[in-house]
Coordinates of C-alpha atoms and ligand atoms in Angstrom, one line a residue:
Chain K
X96 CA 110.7 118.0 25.2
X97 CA 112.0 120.0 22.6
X98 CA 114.6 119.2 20.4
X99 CA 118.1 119.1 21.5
X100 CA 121.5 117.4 20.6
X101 CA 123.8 118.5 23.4
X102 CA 123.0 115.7 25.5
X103 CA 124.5 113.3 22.5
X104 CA 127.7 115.1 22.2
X105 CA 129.4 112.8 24.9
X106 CA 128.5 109.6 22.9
X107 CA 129.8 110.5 19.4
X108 CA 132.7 108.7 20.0
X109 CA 130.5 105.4 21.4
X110 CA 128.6 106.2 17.7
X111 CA 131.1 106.2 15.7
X112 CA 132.8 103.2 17.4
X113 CA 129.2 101.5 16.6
X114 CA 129.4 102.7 12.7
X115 CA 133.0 101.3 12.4
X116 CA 131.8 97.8 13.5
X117 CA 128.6 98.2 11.1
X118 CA 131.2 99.0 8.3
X119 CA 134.0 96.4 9.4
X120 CA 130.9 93.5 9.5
X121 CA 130.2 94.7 6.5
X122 CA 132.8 94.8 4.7
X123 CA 133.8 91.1 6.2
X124 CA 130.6 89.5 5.2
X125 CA 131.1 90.8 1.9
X126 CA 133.7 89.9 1.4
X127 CA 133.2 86.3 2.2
X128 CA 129.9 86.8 1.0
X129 CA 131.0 87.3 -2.4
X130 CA 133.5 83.8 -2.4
X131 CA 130.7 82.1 -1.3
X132 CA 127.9 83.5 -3.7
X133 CA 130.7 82.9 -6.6
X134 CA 131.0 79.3 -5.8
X135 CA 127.3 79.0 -5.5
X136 CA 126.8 80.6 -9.3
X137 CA 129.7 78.4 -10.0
X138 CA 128.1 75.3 -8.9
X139 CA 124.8 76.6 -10.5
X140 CA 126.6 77.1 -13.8
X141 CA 127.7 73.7 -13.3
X142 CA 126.8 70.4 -15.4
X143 CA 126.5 68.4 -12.2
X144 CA 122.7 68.0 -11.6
X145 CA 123.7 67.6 -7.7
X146 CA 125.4 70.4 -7.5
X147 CA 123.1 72.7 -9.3
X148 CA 120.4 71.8 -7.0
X149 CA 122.0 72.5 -4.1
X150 CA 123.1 76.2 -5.2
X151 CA 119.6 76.8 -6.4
X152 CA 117.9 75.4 -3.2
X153 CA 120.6 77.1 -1.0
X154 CA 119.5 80.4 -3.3
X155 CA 115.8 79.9 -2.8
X156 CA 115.7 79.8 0.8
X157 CA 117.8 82.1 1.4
X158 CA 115.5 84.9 -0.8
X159 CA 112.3 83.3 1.0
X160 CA 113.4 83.5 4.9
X161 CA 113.8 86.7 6.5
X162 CA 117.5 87.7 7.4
X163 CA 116.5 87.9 11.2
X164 CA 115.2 84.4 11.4
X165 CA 118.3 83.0 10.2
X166 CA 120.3 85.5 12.7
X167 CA 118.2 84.0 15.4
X168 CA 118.7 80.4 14.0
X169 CA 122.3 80.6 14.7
X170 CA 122.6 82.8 17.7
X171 CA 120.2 81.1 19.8
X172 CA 118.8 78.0 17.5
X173 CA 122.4 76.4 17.5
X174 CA 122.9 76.6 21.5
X175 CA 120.9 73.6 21.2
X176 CA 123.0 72.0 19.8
X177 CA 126.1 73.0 22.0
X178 CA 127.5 75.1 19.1
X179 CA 127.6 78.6 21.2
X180 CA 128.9 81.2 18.7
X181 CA 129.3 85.1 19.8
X182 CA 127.2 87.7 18.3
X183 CA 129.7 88.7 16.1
X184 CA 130.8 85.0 14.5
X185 CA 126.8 84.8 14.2
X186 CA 126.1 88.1 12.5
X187 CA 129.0 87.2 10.5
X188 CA 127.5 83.7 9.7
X189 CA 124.2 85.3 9.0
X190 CA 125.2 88.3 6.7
X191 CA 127.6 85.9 4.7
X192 CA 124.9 83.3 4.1
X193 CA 122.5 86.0 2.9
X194 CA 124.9 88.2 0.7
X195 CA 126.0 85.1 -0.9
X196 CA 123.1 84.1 -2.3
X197 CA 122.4 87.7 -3.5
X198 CA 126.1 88.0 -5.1
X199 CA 125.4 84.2 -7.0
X200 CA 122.2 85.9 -8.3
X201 CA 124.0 89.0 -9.4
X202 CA 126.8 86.9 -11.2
X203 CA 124.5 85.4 -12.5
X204 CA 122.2 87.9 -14.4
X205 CA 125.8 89.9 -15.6
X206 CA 127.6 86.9 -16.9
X207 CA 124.7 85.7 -18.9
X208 CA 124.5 89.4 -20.1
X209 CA 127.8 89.1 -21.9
X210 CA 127.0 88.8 -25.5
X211 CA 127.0 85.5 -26.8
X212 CA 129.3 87.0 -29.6
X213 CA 132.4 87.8 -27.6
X214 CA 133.0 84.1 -26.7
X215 CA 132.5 82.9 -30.2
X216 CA 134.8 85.6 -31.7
X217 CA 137.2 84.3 -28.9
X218 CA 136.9 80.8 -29.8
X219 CA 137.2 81.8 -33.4
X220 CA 140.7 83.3 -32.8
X221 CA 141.6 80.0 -32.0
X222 CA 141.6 81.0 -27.9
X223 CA 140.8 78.1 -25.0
X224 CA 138.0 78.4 -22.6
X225 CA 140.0 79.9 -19.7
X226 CA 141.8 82.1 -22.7
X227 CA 137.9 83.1 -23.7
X228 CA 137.1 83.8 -20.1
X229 CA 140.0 85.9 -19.5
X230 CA 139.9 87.9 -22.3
X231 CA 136.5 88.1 -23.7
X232 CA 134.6 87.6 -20.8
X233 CA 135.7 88.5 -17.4
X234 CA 136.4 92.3 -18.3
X235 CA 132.5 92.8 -19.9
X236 CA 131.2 90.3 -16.9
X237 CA 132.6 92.2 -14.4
X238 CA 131.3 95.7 -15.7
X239 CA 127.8 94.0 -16.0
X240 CA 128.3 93.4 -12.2
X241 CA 129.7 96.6 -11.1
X242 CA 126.8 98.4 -10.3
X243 CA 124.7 95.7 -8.3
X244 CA 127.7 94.4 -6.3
X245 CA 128.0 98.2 -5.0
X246 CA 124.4 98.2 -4.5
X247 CA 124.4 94.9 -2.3
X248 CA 127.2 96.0 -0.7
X249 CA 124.7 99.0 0.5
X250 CA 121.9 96.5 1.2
X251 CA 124.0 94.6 3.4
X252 CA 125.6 97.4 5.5
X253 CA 121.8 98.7 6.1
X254 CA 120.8 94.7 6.9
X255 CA 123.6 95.0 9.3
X256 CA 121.6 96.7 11.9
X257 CA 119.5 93.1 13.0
X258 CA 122.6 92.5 14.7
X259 CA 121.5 94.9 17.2
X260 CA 119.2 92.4 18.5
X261 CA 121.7 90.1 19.7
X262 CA 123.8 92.6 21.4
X263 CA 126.6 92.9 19.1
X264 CA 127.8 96.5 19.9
X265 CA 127.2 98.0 16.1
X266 CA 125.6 101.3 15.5
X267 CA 122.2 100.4 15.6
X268 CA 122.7 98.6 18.8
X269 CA 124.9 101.6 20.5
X270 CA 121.6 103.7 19.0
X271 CA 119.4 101.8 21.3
X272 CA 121.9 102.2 24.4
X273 CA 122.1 106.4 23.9
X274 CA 118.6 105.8 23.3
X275 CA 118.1 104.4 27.1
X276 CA 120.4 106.8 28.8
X277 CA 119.5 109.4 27.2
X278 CA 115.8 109.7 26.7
X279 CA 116.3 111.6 23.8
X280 CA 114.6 109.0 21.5
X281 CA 114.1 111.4 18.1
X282 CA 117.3 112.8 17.8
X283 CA 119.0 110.0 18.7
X284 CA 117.8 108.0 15.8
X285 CA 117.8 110.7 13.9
X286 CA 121.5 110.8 14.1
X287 CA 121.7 107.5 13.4
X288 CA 119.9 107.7 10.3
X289 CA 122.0 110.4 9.3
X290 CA 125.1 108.2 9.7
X291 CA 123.9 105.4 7.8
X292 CA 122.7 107.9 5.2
X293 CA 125.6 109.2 5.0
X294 CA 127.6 106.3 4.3
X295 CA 125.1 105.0 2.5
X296 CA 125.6 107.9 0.1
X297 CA 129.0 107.9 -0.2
X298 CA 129.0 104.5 -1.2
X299 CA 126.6 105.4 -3.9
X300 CA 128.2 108.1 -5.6
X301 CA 131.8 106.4 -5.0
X302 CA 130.6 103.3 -6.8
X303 CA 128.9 105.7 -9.6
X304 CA 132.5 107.3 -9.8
X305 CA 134.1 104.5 -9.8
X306 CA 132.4 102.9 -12.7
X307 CA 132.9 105.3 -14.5
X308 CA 136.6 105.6 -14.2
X309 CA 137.3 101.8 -14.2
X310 CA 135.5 101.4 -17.6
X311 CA 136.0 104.0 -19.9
X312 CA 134.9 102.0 -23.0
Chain S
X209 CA 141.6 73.9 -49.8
X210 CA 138.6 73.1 -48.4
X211 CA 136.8 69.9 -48.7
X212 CA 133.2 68.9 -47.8
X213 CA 131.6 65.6 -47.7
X214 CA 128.0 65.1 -47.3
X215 CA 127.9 67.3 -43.9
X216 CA 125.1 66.7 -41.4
X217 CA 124.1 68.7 -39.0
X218 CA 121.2 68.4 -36.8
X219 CA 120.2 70.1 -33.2
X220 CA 118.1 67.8 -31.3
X221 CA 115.7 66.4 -34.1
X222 CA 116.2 69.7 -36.2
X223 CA 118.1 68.5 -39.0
X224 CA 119.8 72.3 -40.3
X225 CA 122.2 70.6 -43.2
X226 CA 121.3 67.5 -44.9
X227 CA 124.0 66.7 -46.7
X228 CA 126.3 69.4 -48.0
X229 CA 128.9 68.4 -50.5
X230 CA 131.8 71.1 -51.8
X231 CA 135.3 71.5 -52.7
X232 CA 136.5 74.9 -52.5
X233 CA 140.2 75.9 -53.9
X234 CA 143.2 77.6 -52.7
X235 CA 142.3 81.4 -53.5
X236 CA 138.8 80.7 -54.4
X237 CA 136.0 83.2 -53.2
X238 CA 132.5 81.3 -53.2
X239 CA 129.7 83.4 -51.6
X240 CA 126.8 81.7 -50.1
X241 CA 123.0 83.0 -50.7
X242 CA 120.0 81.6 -49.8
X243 CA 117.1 82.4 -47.7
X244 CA 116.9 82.6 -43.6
X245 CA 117.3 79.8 -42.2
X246 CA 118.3 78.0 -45.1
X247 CA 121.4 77.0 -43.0
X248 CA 123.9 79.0 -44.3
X249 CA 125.5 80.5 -40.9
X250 CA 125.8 77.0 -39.6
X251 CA 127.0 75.7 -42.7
X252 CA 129.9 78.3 -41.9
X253 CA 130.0 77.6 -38.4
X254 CA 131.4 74.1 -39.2
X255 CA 133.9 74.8 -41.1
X256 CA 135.5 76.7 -37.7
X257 CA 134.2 74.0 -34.9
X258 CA 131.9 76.7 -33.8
X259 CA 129.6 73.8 -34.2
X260 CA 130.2 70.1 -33.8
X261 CA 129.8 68.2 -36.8
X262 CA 126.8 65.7 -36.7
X263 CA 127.8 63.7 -39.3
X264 CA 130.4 63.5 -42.7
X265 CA 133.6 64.7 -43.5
X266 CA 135.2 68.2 -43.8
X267 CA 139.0 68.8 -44.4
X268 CA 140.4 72.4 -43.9
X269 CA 144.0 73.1 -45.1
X270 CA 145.0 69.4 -44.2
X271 CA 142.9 69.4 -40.9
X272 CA 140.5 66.4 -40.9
X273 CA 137.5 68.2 -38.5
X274 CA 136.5 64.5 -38.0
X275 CA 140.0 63.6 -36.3
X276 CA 139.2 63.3 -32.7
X277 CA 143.2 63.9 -31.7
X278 CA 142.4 67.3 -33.8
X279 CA 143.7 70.5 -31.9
X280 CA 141.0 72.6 -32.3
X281 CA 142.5 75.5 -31.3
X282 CA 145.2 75.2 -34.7
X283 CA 142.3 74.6 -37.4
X284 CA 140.6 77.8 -35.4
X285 CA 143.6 79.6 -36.0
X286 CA 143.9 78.6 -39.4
X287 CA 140.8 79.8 -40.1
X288 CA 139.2 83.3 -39.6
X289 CA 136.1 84.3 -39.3
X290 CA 134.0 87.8 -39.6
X291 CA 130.8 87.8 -37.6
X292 CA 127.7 90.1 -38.8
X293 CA 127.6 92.0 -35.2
X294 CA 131.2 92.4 -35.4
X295 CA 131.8 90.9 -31.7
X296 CA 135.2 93.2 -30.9
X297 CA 136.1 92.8 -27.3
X298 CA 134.4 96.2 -26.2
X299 CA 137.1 96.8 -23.2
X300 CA 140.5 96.7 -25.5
X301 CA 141.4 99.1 -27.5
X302 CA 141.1 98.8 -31.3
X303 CA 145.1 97.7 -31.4
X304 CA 144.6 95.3 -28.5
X305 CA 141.7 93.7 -30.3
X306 CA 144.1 92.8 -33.3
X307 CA 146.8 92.0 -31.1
X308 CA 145.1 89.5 -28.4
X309 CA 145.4 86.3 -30.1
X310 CA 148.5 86.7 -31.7
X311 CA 149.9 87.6 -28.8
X312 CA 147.8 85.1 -26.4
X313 CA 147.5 82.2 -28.6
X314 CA 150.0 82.3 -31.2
X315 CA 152.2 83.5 -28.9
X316 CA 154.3 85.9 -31.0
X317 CA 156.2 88.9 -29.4
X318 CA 154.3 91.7 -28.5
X319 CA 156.7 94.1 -31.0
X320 CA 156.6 92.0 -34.2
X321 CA 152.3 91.7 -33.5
X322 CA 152.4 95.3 -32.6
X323 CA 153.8 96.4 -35.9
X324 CA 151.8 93.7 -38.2
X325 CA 148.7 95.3 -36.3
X326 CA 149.4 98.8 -37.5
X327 CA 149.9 97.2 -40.9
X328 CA 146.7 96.0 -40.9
X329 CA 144.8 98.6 -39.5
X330 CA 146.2 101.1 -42.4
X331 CA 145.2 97.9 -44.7
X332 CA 141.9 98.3 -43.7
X333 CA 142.2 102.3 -44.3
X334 CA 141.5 103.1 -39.8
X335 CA 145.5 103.4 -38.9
X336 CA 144.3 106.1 -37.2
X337 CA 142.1 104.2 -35.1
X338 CA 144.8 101.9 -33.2
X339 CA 143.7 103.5 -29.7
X340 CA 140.4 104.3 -29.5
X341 CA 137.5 101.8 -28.0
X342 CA 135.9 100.2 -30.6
X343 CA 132.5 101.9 -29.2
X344 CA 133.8 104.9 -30.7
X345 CA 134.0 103.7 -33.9
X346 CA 131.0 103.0 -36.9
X347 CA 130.3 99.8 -37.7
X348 CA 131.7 99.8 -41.2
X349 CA 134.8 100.8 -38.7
X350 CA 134.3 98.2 -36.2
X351 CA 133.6 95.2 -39.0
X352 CA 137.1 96.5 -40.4
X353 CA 139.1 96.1 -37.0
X354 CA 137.4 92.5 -37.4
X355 CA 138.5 91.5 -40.1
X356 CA 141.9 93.0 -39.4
X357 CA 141.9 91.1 -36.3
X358 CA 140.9 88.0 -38.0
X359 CA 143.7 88.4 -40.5
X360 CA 146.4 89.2 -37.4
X361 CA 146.4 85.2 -36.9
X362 CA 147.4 84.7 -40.6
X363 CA 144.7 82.6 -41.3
X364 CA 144.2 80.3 -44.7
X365 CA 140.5 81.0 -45.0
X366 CA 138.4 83.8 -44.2
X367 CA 134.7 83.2 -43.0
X368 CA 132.6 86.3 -43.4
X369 CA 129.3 85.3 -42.3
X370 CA 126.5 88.1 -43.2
X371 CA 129.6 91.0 -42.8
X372 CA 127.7 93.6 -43.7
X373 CA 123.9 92.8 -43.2
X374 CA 123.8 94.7 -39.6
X375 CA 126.1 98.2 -41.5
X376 CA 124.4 101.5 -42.0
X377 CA 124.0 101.9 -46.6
X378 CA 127.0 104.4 -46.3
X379 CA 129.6 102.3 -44.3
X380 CA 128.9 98.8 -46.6
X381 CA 131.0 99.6 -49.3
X382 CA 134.5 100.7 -47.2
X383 CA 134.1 97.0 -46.0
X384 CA 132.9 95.6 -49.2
X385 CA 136.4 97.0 -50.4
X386 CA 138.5 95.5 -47.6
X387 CA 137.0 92.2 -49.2
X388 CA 137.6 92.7 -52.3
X389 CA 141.5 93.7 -52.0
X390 CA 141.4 90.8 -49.7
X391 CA 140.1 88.7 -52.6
X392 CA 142.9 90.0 -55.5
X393 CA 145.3 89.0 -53.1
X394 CA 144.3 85.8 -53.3
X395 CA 142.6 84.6 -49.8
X396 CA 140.9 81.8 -49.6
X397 CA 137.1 83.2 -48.8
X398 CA 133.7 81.8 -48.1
X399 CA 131.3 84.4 -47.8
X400 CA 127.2 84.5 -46.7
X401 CA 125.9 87.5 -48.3
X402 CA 123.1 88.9 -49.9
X403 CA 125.3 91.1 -51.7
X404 CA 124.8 90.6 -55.3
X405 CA 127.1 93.4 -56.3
X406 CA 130.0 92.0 -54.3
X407 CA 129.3 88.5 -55.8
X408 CA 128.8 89.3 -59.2
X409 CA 132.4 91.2 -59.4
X410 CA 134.4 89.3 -56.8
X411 CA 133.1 85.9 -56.4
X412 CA 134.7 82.8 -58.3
X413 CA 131.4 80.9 -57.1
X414 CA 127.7 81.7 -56.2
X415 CA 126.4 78.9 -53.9
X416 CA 122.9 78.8 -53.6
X417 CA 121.7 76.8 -50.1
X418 CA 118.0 76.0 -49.7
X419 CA 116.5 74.2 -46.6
X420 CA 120.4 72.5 -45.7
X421 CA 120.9 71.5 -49.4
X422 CA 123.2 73.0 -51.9
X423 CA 120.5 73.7 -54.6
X424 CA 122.9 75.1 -57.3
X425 CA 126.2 76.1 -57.8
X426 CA 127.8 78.0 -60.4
X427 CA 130.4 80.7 -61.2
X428 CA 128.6 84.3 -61.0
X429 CA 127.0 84.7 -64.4
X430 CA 125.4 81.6 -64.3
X431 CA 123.2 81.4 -61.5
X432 CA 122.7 85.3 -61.4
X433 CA 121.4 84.9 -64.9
X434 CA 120.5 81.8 -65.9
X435 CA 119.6 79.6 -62.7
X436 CA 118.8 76.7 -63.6
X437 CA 116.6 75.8 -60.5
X438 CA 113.3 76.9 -59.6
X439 CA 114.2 77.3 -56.3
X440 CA 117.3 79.8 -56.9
X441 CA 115.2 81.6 -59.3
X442 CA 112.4 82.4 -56.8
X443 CA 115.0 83.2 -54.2
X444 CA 116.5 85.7 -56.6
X445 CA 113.3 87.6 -58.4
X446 CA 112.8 88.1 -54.3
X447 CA 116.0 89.5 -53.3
X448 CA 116.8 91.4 -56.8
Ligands
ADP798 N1 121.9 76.6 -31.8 C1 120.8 76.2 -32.4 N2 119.9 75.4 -31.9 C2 118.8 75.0 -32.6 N3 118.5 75.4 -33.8 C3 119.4 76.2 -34.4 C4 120.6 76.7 -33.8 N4 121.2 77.5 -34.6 C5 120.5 77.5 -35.8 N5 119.4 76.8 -35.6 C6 118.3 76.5 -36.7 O1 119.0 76.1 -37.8 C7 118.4 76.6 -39.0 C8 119.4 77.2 -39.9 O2 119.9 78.4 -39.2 P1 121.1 79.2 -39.8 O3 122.2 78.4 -40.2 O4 121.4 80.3 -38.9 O5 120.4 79.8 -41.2 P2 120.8 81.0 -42.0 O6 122.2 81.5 -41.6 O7 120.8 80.5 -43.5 O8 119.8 82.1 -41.9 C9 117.3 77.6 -38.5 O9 116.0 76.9 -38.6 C10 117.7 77.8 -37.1 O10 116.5 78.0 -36.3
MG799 MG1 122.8 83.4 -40.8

């Protein structure tokens, strides 16, 4: 077989369907995600023993079992249970869980990055904590941030694809359908790497952009 | 002005002072020297809140720093202080920096801060500096938008700890001016530097700490030239 992509030409639209769910789960688990991860860094920040070990341990695990594990531990793992949640809740579940450990570590690693200066010149001006956070920290903290929040973002819409193997209809899963139908097994994934390149990508250099223009000091 | 009474202050089992004792006046300028770690910076530090006080009394412009119903933010504002790395909020603009607290915590009106600002910017000889970042600027610049914005809250005291140790030779002495004009018009300052220059012309008082003790303390002259401790003249055949 050589290599041809007219027999993909009718299911561009399917694709493309796929890629908007990959980008809309995406965007949703990031979005809760990043709640969640900022109430875990919150809660690891905190002076309550208690809840400092819970954040860390909820941290820990999560960087130590594989994304797909905890996909299956929902999907299937919680039938058991009588919880039966669709693949998208579950995807949804899963990808939250995991970015929001990520996002607590990213907080994290930029807020402690903030010079130690900034909130004493603050407090010497006579300003409150939430007045010091406002002012002298939130601004630098979120720069610090920029960057890797774009980049999980990324990580997350590539993880996205293990929710193929629960038959959520995203692109990698509408990849595996073409794939069937098809037969045309190289330049259908070939596409599909393009697509998530491309995105990918755009992300990337949007973000870059974006940094640059948000922070001009 | 300022009165100190055998101040502790220990971190964990450290103890950093052990018992400072001081009265400084109204418009007095009393530089602190001493070696690293001597306990100068905290010594400072106290006299703002930046650190809690383990132990003995300190009175700033009528606030008792012991008084537990004492509004921290007031003595704070009554009190400014010049760090040596500057510490301007990198994402406001040099007018913004000045005008933050006066705005935010004084709560004054954005015109009436916005003018004094400008004021003090040309003061401190960068007017036209008001809208750049302060990453554009030197750090002879950027320690002058400090002290500028230190001076926006009206403060009775001025803390300069180290202002110009972390300054380039060439940018020292634009700040070491700004002090000085801030001295003849008759601020209250406490300043840690190594500065002999500065002290020897401006200073009322030379304090000399030494492992968190005041060792000696003298008007300029004296302990430049005729310590009478051991310790402050070993510090000074070191520095000098
Ligand atoms: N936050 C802190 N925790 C523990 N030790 C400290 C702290 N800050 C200062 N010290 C210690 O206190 C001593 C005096 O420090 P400092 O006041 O900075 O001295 P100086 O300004 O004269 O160099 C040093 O031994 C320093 O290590
Ligand atoms: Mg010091």
């Amino acid at each position: 077989m050589t290599w041809y992509l007219g027999d993909l030409i009718p299911y561009m639209p399917l694709l493309l369907q796929g890629l908007w769910i990959s980008i809309y789960i995406s965007v949703l688990s990031f979005v809760f995600g990043s709640v969640l991860g900022l109430f875990a860094y919150l809660a690891k920040a905190s002076r309550w023993r208690v809840l400092r070990g819970i954040s860390g341990a909820y941290i820990e695990v999560v960087r130590n079992v594989p994304l797909l594990v905890v996909l299956y531990l929902i999907y299937f793992g919680l039938t058991q249970f009588g919880v039966n949640l669709d693949p998208l809740w579950s995807t949804l579940i899963a990808l939250t869980i995991n970015n929001g450990a990520y996002v607590a570590e990213i907080l994290r690693a930029g807020f402690e990055a903030v010079p130690k200066g900034l909130r004493e010149a603050a407090h010497a001006l006579g300003m409150n904590s939430a007045q010091t956070f406002r002012y002298a920290i939130l601004v630098p903290g979120i720069r610090n941030v920029f960057p890797a929040m774009t980049n999980q973002f990324i990580l997350l819409f590539l993880f996205s694809s293990v929710a193929s193997v629960i038959a959520l209809p995203e692109l990698t899963n509408q990849l595996l359908r073409v794939n069937s139908e098809t037969l045309r097994t190289f330049e259908v994934f070939t596409v599909g790497a393009l697509l998530y390149y491309v995105v990918s990508s755009v992300l990337a250099i949007g973000s870059r952009l974006g940094e640059k223009r948000l922070f001009r000091w | 002005m300022i009165t100190v009474k055998d101040l502790h202050k220990s971190y964990g089992k450290l103890e950093v002072l052990k018992g400072i004792s001081c009265e400084i006046d109204a418009s007095q300028v009393v530089c602190v020297i001493g070696p690293s770690g001597s306990g100068k910076s905290t010594f400072l530090r106290c006299l703002n809140l930046l650190e809690s006080i383990t132990s003995g009394t300190v009175v700033i412009n009528g606030h008792d720093l012991g008084d537990r119903k004492l509004n921290t933010s007031a003595v704070r504002q009554d009190v400014g202080m010049v760090f040596q790395q500057f510490n301007l909020f990198p994402h406001m603009k040099v007018l913004e920096n000045i005008m933050i607290a006066p705005v935010k915590v004084a709560k004054k009106p954005k015109a009436v801060t916005r003018e004094k600002a400008l004021e003090l910017l040309d003061k401190v000889g960068l007017a036209s500096k008001a809208d750049v970042y302060p990453s554009a600027l030197s750090g002879g610049q950027q320690q002058r938008v400090a002290i500028a914005r230190a001076l926006a809250m009206d403060p009775t005291v001025m803390l300069f700890d180290e202002p110009t140790s972390a300054l380039d030779p060439e940018t020292v002495g634009d700040v070491l001016q700004v002090m000085k004009r801030l001295a003849e018009e008759g601020m209250t300052m406490v300043v840690v530097s190594h500065e002999m220059g500065f002290a020897r012309e401006v200073a009322d008082r030379v304090i000399f700490m030494d492992g968190g003790v005041i060792v000696e303390d003298g008007n300029p002259a004296e302990i430049f030239d005729n310590p009478k401790e051991a310790r402050t003249q070993a510090f000074l055949s070191r520095v000098s």
